[in-house]
Amino acid sequence: MFAGSLTKKPVSALFCLILALLLAGCAGDQSSDSGPVYTVKRGDTLYRISRATGTSVKDLARLNNISPPYTIEVGQKLRTNGSSATAKKSSSKSKGKTAAVTPSYTVPKSSWPPVGQRCWIWPASGKVVVPYSLSEGGNKGIDIAAARGTPVYASGAGKVVYVGNQLRGYGNLIMIKHGEDYITAYAHNDTMQVNNGQNVKAGQKIATMGSTGTDSVKLHFQIRYKATAIDPQRYLPAQGGKPKC
């Protein structure tokens, strides 16, 4: 889900792949009389649809006029270059009562990076009110509750690749790229104190906790490894403890 330097094309590909956060968005239904059509299901991303239909992520974005940050909606109809039979087969699998549903992550848990590969620190002080879940549609990060205005810190050193509020349901959102394989995401912020393209240090204050895009004051925090949302608490130290590295 990450490639290369932060030139325009790699950043576009990056957003296609990491924003599995993002099933709600501003794009309307797209349809056409020419070519196969795929209907977006819960848990879909352009990357998953690309694999199911044989259409590249770049072509999906081009055919359907999807621009950054590449949001798609459940029920949206997407034109594809791939086999309509392939897309239909993928869709029908999800409807069977006993059929296995492909989870929304792409790297299996057995291939997650080892603990200690990178040093992560807690992004905020507070209580974890919603833990990470591997279930389809489950929480792909952790929700930390505290008082409004509680400082939000960069969990690791990196480069800010997104600052904005265009992603419905996430409010004021910050994403930081750490090397080639990792992204951290910080949602529902009140104030945001970094800019896109800015380099940040681990522990640097980047925002204050708020309730934008949600109904309570909290931070939704994700660690993504090669586009896969992995369990932050597996890699974070005990609250108040030293990093696991």
Coordinates of C-alpha atoms in Angstrom, one line a residue:
M1 CA 0.0 0.0 0.0
F2 CA 3.4 2.4 -0.1
A3 CA 5.9 3.3 -2.7
G4 CA 8.8 5.5 -3.2
S5 CA 9.4 9.1 -2.6
L6 CA 6.6 11.6 -2.0
T7 CA 6.3 12.8 -5.6
K8 CA 2.8 13.4 -7.0
K9 CA 2.3 9.9 -8.4
P10 CA 3.5 8.0 -5.4
V11 CA 1.3 10.1 -3.1
S12 CA -1.7 9.4 -5.3
A13 CA -1.0 5.7 -5.1
L14 CA -0.5 6.0 -1.4
F15 CA -3.9 7.6 -0.8
C16 CA -5.6 4.9 -3.0
L17 CA -4.2 2.2 -0.8
I18 CA -4.1 3.5 2.7
L19 CA -7.6 5.1 2.8
A20 CA -9.3 1.9 3.8
L21 CA -10.3 4.2 6.6
L22 CA -12.7 5.7 4.3
L23 CA -15.8 4.2 3.0
A24 CA -17.9 7.4 3.1
G25 CA -17.0 10.2 0.8
C26 CA -18.0 12.9 -1.6
A27 CA -18.1 10.9 -4.8
G28 CA -21.5 10.1 -6.2
D29 CA -22.6 6.9 -8.0
Q30 CA -20.8 6.3 -11.3
S31 CA -22.2 4.2 -14.0
S32 CA -21.8 3.7 -17.8
D33 CA -23.4 1.7 -20.6
S34 CA -19.9 0.6 -21.7
G35 CA -17.7 -1.8 -19.8
P36 CA -18.4 -3.9 -16.7
V37 CA -19.7 -2.3 -13.5
Y38 CA -18.7 -3.1 -9.9
T39 CA -20.9 -2.2 -7.0
V40 CA -19.0 -1.1 -3.9
K41 CA -19.5 -3.2 -0.8
R42 CA -18.8 -2.5 2.9
G43 CA -15.0 -2.9 3.5
D44 CA -14.1 -2.3 -0.2
T45 CA -11.1 -0.1 -1.1
L46 CA -9.9 0.7 -4.6
Y47 CA -7.1 -1.7 -4.0
R48 CA -9.5 -4.6 -3.2
I49 CA -11.7 -3.7 -6.2
S50 CA -8.6 -3.6 -8.4
R51 CA -7.7 -7.2 -7.4
A52 CA -11.3 -8.4 -7.8
T53 CA -11.9 -6.9 -11.2
G54 CA -8.4 -7.0 -12.8
T55 CA -8.5 -3.2 -13.2
S56 CA -5.5 -1.2 -11.9
V57 CA -6.1 1.3 -9.1
K58 CA -5.0 4.1 -11.5
D59 CA -7.5 3.0 -14.1
L60 CA -10.3 2.8 -11.6
A61 CA -9.6 6.3 -10.5
R62 CA -9.5 7.5 -14.1
L63 CA -12.6 5.7 -15.4
N64 CA -14.7 6.9 -12.5
N65 CA -13.3 10.5 -12.1
I66 CA -12.2 9.7 -8.5
S67 CA -9.7 12.3 -7.3
P68 CA -7.7 12.5 -4.1
P69 CA -8.4 11.5 -1.4
Y70 CA -10.0 8.7 -3.4
T71 CA -13.1 8.1 -1.3
I72 CA -15.8 5.6 -2.4
E73 CA -19.2 4.9 -1.0
V74 CA -21.1 1.6 -0.3
G75 CA -23.5 1.1 -3.2
Q76 CA -21.5 3.2 -5.6
K77 CA -21.2 1.7 -9.1
L78 CA -17.7 1.8 -10.6
R79 CA -16.7 1.3 -14.2
T80 CA -13.9 -1.3 -14.6
N81 CA -11.7 -2.7 -17.4
G82 CA -11.8 -6.2 -15.9
S83 CA -14.1 -9.1 -16.3
S84 CA -17.6 -8.5 -15.2
A85 CA -17.9 -12.1 -14.3
T86 CA -15.0 -11.7 -11.9
A87 CA -16.6 -8.8 -10.2
K88 CA -19.9 -10.6 -10.0
K89 CA -18.3 -13.7 -8.5
S90 CA -16.5 -11.5 -5.9
S91 CA -19.8 -9.8 -5.0
S92 CA -21.8 -13.0 -4.8
K93 CA -19.3 -14.6 -2.4
S94 CA -20.0 -11.9 0.2
K95 CA -23.8 -12.7 0.1
G96 CA -23.7 -16.3 1.1
K97 CA -24.4 -17.1 4.7
T98 CA -21.5 -19.4 5.1
A99 CA -19.1 -17.8 2.6
A100 CA -15.9 -16.4 3.9
V101 CA -15.8 -12.6 3.8
T102 CA -12.5 -11.1 2.7
P103 CA -11.4 -8.9 5.6
S104 CA -10.5 -5.3 5.1
Y105 CA -6.8 -5.8 5.7
T106 CA -4.3 -7.0 3.1
V107 CA -1.4 -8.3 5.1
P108 CA -2.4 -11.4 7.2
K109 CA -1.8 -11.1 10.9
S110 CA 0.9 -13.9 10.7
S111 CA 2.9 -11.5 8.5
W112 CA 2.6 -8.4 10.6
P113 CA 5.9 -6.8 11.5
P114 CA 7.6 -8.0 14.7
V115 CA 7.2 -5.9 17.9
G116 CA 10.2 -3.7 18.3
Q117 CA 10.9 -3.1 14.6
R118 CA 10.0 0.5 15.2
C119 CA 9.7 2.6 18.3
W120 CA 6.1 3.9 18.8
I121 CA 4.9 6.1 21.6
W122 CA 1.4 6.8 22.7
P123 CA -0.3 9.6 20.7
A124 CA -2.3 10.8 23.6
S125 CA -3.0 10.2 27.3
G126 CA -6.4 8.8 28.1
K127 CA -8.5 5.7 28.2
V128 CA -8.8 3.2 25.3
V129 CA -12.6 3.1 24.9
V130 CA -12.8 1.1 21.7
P131 CA -10.0 -1.4 20.9
Y132 CA -8.8 -2.7 17.6
S133 CA -10.8 -5.4 15.9
L134 CA -10.0 -7.8 13.1
S135 CA -13.7 -8.4 12.3
E136 CA -15.2 -7.1 9.0
G137 CA -16.3 -3.6 9.6
G138 CA -14.5 -3.5 13.0
N139 CA -12.4 -0.7 14.4
K140 CA -9.2 -0.6 12.5
G141 CA -7.4 1.4 15.2
I142 CA -8.0 2.4 18.8
D143 CA -10.2 5.2 20.2
I144 CA -8.6 7.1 23.1
A145 CA -11.0 9.3 25.2
A146 CA -9.8 12.3 27.2
A147 CA -10.7 15.9 27.8
R148 CA -11.1 18.3 24.9
G149 CA -7.8 20.0 24.2
T150 CA -5.7 17.1 25.4
P151 CA -2.4 17.2 23.4
V152 CA -2.0 14.7 20.4
Y153 CA 1.5 13.7 19.6
A154 CA 3.2 12.1 16.7
S155 CA 3.7 8.4 17.5
G156 CA 6.9 8.3 15.6
A157 CA 9.2 10.5 13.5
G158 CA 8.0 11.0 10.0
K159 CA 6.6 13.3 7.3
V160 CA 3.0 14.6 7.3
V161 CA 1.3 13.5 4.1
Y162 CA -2.3 14.6 4.9
V163 CA -3.9 17.3 6.9
G164 CA -7.6 18.0 6.3
N165 CA -11.2 17.2 7.0
Q166 CA -12.6 16.0 3.6
L167 CA -13.0 12.4 4.8
R168 CA -16.5 12.0 6.2
G169 CA -16.7 10.4 9.6
Y170 CA -13.0 11.3 10.6
G171 CA -13.3 15.0 11.2
N172 CA -9.9 16.8 11.3
L173 CA -7.5 14.1 10.2
I174 CA -3.7 14.0 10.2
M175 CA -1.6 11.2 8.5
I176 CA 2.1 10.8 8.9
K177 CA 4.4 8.6 6.8
H178 CA 7.2 6.8 8.6
G179 CA 9.7 5.4 6.1
E180 CA 8.5 3.2 3.3
D181 CA 6.1 0.9 5.1
Y182 CA 4.3 2.7 7.8
I183 CA 1.6 5.4 8.1
T184 CA -0.1 6.6 11.3
A185 CA -3.5 8.4 11.3
Y186 CA -5.0 10.7 13.9
A187 CA -8.7 11.5 13.6
H188 CA -11.3 13.7 15.2
N189 CA -8.9 16.5 16.2
D190 CA -10.0 19.8 17.5
T191 CA -7.0 22.0 16.4
M192 CA -4.3 20.8 14.0
Q193 CA -0.9 22.2 14.5
V194 CA 1.2 20.8 11.6
N195 CA 1.1 21.3 7.8
N196 CA 1.2 18.9 4.9
G197 CA 4.8 18.1 3.9
Q198 CA 6.2 19.0 7.4
N199 CA 8.7 16.7 9.0
V200 CA 7.9 15.9 12.6
K201 CA 9.7 14.2 15.5
A202 CA 8.4 11.4 17.7
G203 CA 6.5 13.0 20.6
Q204 CA 6.0 16.3 18.8
K205 CA 2.6 17.9 19.5
I206 CA 0.6 17.8 16.2
A207 CA -3.0 18.5 17.3
T208 CA -5.4 18.7 20.2
M209 CA -8.1 16.2 20.9
G210 CA -11.6 17.0 19.8
S211 CA -14.9 15.6 18.5
T212 CA -14.9 16.6 14.9
G213 CA -16.7 14.0 12.8
T214 CA -17.9 12.1 15.8
D215 CA -20.2 12.5 18.9
S216 CA -17.7 12.4 21.7
V217 CA -14.2 13.8 22.5
K218 CA -11.6 11.1 21.5
L219 CA -8.7 10.4 19.3
H220 CA -9.1 7.6 16.7
F221 CA -5.5 6.4 16.1
Q222 CA -4.3 3.9 13.5
I223 CA -0.9 2.3 12.6
R224 CA -0.8 1.0 9.0
Y225 CA 1.8 -1.4 7.7
K226 CA 1.9 -1.6 3.9
A227 CA -1.7 -0.3 3.9
T228 CA -2.8 -2.8 6.5
A229 CA -4.3 -1.5 9.7
I230 CA -2.5 -3.4 12.5
D231 CA -3.3 -3.4 16.2
P232 CA -1.7 -0.3 17.8
Q233 CA -1.7 -1.8 21.3
R234 CA 0.4 -4.7 20.1
Y235 CA 3.2 -2.2 19.2
L236 CA 2.7 0.6 21.8
P237 CA 4.3 0.2 25.2
A238 CA 2.1 0.0 28.3
Q239 CA 0.8 3.5 29.0
G240 CA 3.5 5.3 30.9
G241 CA 6.1 2.8 29.9
K242 CA 9.0 2.9 27.4
P243 CA 8.7 2.1 23.7
K244 CA 8.8 -1.6 22.7
C245 CA 12.2 -1.4 20.9

